[in-house]
CSV table of N, CA and C in Angstrom, one decimal:
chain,number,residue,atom,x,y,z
A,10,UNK,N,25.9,93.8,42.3
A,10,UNK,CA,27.3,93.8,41.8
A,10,UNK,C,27.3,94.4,40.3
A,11,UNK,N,25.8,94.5,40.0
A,11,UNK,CA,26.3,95.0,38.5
A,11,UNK,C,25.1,94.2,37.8
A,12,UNK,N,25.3,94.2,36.6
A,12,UNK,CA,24.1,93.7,35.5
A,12,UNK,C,24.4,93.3,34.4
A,13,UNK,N,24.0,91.8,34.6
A,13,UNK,CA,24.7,90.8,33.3
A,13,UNK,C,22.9,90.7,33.0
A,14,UNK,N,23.0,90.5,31.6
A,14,UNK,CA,21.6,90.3,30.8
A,14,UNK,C,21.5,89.4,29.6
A,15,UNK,N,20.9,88.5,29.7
A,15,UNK,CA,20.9,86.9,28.8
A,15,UNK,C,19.9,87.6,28.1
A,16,UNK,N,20.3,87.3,26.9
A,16,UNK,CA,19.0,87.1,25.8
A,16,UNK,C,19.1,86.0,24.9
A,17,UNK,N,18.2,85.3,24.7
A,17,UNK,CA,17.7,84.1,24.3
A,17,UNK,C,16.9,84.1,22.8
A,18,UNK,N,18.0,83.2,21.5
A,18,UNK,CA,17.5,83.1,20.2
A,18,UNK,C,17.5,81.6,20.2
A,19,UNK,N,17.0,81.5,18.5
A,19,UNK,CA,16.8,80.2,18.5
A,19,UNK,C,18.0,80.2,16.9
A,20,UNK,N,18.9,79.7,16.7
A,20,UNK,CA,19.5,79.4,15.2
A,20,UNK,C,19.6,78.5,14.6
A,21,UNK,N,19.7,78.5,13.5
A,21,UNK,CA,19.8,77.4,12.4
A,21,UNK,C,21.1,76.7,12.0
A,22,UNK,N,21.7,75.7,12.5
A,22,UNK,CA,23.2,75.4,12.5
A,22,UNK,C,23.5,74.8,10.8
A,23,UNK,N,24.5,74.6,10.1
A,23,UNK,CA,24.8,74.2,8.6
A,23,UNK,C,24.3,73.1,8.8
A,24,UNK,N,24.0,72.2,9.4
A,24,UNK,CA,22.6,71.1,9.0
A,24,UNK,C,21.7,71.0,9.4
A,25,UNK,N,21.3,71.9,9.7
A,25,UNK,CA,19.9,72.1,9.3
A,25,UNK,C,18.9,72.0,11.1
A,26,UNK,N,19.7,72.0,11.8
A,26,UNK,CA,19.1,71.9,13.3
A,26,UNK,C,19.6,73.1,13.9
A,27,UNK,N,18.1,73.2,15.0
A,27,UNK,CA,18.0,74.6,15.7
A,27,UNK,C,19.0,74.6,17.1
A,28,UNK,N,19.5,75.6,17.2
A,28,UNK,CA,20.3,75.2,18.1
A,28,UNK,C,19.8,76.8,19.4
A,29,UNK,N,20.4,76.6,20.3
A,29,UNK,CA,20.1,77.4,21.1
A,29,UNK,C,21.3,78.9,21.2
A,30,UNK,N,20.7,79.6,21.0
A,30,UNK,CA,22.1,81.0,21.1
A,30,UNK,C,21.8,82.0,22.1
A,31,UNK,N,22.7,82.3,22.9
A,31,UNK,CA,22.7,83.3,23.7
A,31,UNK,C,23.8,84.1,23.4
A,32,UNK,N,22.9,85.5,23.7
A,32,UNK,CA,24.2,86.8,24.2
A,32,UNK,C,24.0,87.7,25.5
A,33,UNK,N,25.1,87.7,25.8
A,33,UNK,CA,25.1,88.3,27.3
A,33,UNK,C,25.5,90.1,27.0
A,34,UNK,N,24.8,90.3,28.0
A,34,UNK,CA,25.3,92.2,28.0
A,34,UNK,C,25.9,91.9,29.4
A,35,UNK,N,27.0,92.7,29.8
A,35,UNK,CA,27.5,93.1,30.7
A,35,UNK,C,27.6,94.7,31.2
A,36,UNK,N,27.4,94.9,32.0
A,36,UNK,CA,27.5,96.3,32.4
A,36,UNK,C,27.8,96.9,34.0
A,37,UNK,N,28.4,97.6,34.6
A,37,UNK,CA,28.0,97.8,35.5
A,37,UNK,C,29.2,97.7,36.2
A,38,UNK,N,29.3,96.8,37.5
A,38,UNK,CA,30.7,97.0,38.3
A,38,UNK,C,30.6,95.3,37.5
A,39,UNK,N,30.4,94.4,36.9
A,39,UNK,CA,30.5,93.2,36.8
A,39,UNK,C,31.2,93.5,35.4
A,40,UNK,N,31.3,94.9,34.3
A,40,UNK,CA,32.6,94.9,33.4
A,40,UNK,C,33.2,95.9,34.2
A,41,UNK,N,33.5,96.5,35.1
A,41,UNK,CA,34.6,96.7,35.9
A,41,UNK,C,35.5,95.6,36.3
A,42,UNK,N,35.0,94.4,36.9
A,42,UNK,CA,35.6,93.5,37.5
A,42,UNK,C,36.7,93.0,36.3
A,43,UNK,N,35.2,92.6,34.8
A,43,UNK,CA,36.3,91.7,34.0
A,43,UNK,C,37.6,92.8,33.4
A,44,UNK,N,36.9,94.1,33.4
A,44,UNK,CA,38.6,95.4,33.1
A,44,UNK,C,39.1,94.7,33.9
A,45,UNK,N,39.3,95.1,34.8
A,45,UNK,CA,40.2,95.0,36.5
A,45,UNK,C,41.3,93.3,36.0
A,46,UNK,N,40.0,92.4,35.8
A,46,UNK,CA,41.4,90.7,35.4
A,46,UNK,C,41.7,90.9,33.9
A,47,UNK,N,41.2,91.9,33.2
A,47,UNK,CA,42.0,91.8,31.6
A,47,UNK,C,43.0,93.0,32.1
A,48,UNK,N,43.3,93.8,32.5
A,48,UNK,CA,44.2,94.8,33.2
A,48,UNK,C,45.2,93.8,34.1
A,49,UNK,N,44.9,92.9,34.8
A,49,UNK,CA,46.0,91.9,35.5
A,49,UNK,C,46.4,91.3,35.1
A,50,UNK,N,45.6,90.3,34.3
A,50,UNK,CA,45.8,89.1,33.2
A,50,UNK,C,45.6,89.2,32.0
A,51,UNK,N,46.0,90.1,31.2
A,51,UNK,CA,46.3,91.3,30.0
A,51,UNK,C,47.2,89.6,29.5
A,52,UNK,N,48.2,88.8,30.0
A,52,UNK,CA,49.0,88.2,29.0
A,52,UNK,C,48.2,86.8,28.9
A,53,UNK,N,47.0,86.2,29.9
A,53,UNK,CA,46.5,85.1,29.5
A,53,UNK,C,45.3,85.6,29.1
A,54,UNK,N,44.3,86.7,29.0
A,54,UNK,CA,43.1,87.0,28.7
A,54,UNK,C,43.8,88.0,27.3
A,55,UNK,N,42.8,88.0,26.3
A,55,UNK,CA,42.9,89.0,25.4
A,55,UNK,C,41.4,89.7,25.5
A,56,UNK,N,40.5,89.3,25.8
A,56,UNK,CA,39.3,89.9,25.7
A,56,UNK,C,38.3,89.7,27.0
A,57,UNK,N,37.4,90.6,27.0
A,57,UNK,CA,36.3,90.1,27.9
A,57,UNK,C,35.3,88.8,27.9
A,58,UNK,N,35.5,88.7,26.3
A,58,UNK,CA,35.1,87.6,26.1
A,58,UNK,C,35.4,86.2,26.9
A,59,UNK,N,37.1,86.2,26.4
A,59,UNK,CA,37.8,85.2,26.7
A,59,UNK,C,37.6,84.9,28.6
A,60,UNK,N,37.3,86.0,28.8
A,60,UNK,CA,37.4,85.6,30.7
A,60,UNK,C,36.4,85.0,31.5
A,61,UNK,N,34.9,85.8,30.4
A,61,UNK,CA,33.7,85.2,30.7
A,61,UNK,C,33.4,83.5,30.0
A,62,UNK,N,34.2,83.2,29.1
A,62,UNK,CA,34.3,81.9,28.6
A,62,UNK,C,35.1,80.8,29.4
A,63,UNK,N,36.0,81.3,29.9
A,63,UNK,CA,37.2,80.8,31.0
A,63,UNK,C,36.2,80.9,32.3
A,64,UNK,N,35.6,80.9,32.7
A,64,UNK,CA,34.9,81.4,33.7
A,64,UNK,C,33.9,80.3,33.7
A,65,UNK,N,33.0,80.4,32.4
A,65,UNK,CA,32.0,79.5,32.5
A,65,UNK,C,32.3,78.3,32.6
A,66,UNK,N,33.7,78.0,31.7
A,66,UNK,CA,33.6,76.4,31.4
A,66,UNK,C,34.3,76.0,33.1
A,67,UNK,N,34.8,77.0,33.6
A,67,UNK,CA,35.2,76.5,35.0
A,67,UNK,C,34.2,76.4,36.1
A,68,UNK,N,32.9,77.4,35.7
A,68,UNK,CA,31.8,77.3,36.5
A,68,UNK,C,31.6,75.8,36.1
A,69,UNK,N,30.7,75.4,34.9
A,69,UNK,CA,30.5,74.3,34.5
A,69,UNK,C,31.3,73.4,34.7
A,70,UNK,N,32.4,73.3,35.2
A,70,UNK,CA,33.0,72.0,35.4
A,70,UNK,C,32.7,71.8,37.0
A,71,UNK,N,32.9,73.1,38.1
A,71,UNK,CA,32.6,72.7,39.5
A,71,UNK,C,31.4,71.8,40.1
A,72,UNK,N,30.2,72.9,39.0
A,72,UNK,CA,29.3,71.9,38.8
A,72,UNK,C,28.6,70.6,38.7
A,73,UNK,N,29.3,70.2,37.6
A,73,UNK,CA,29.0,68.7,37.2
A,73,UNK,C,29.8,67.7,37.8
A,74,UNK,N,31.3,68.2,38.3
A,74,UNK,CA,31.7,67.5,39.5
A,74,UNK,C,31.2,67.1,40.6
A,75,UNK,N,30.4,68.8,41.4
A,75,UNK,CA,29.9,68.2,42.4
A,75,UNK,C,28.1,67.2,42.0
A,76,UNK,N,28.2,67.6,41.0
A,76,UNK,CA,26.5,66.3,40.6
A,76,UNK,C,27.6,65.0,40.8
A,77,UNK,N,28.6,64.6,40.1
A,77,UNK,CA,29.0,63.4,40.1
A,77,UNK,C,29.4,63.2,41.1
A,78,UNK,N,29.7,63.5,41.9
A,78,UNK,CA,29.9,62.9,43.3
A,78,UNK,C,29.3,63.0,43.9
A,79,UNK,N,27.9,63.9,44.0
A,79,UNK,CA,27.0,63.1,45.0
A,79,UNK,C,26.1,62.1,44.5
A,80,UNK,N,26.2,62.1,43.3
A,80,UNK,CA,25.6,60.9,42.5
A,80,UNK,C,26.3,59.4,41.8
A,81,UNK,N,27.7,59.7,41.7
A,81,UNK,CA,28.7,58.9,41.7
A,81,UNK,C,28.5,58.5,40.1
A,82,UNK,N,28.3,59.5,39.3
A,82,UNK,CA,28.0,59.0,37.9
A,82,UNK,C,29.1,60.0,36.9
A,83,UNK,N,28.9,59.2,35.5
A,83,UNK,CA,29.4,59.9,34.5
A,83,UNK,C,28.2,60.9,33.8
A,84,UNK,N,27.9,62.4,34.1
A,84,UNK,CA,26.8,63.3,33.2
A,84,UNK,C,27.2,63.4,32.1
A,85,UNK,N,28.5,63.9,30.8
A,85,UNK,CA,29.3,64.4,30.4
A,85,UNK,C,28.8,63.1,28.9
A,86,UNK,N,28.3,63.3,28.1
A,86,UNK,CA,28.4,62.7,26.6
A,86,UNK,C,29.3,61.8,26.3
A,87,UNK,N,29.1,60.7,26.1
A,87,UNK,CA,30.5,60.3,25.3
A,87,UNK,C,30.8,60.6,24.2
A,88,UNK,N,31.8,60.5,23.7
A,88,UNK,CA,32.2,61.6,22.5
A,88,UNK,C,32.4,59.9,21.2
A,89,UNK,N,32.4,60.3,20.4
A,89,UNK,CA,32.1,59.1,19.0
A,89,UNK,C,33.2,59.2,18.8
């Protein structure tokens, strides 16, 4: 479908801890696709960004839902 490419740093956050950073290349028919929903959804997306971020946190939630239900737990941090 196309060619998404992760590359993997390591950064230094304002206190002082390394944190993990990634950037993604997209190319191929897989930034056709995200043209194609910023061309549809031109009034809820402003960027390609925005759709692969909308995207993830929706991938990431199907996910951890279906871990919690076959495991019947809370994965998710509690927040302080």
């Amino acid at each position: 479908m196309g060619k998404i490419v992760f590359m993997h740093c390591d950064l230094d956050s304002s206190d002082g801890r390394t944190v993990e950073g990634i950037t993604l290349v997209v190319d191929g028919d897989v930034k056709t696709v995200l043209d194609y929903i910023l061309m549809e959804k031109g009034d809820e997306f402003k960027s390609r960004t925005e759709i692969v971020n909308h995207a993830l946190i929706d991938g990431l939630k199907i996910l951890t839902d279906e871990i919690k239900s076959s495991k019947n737990e809370n994965i998710a941090p509690k927040k302080k």
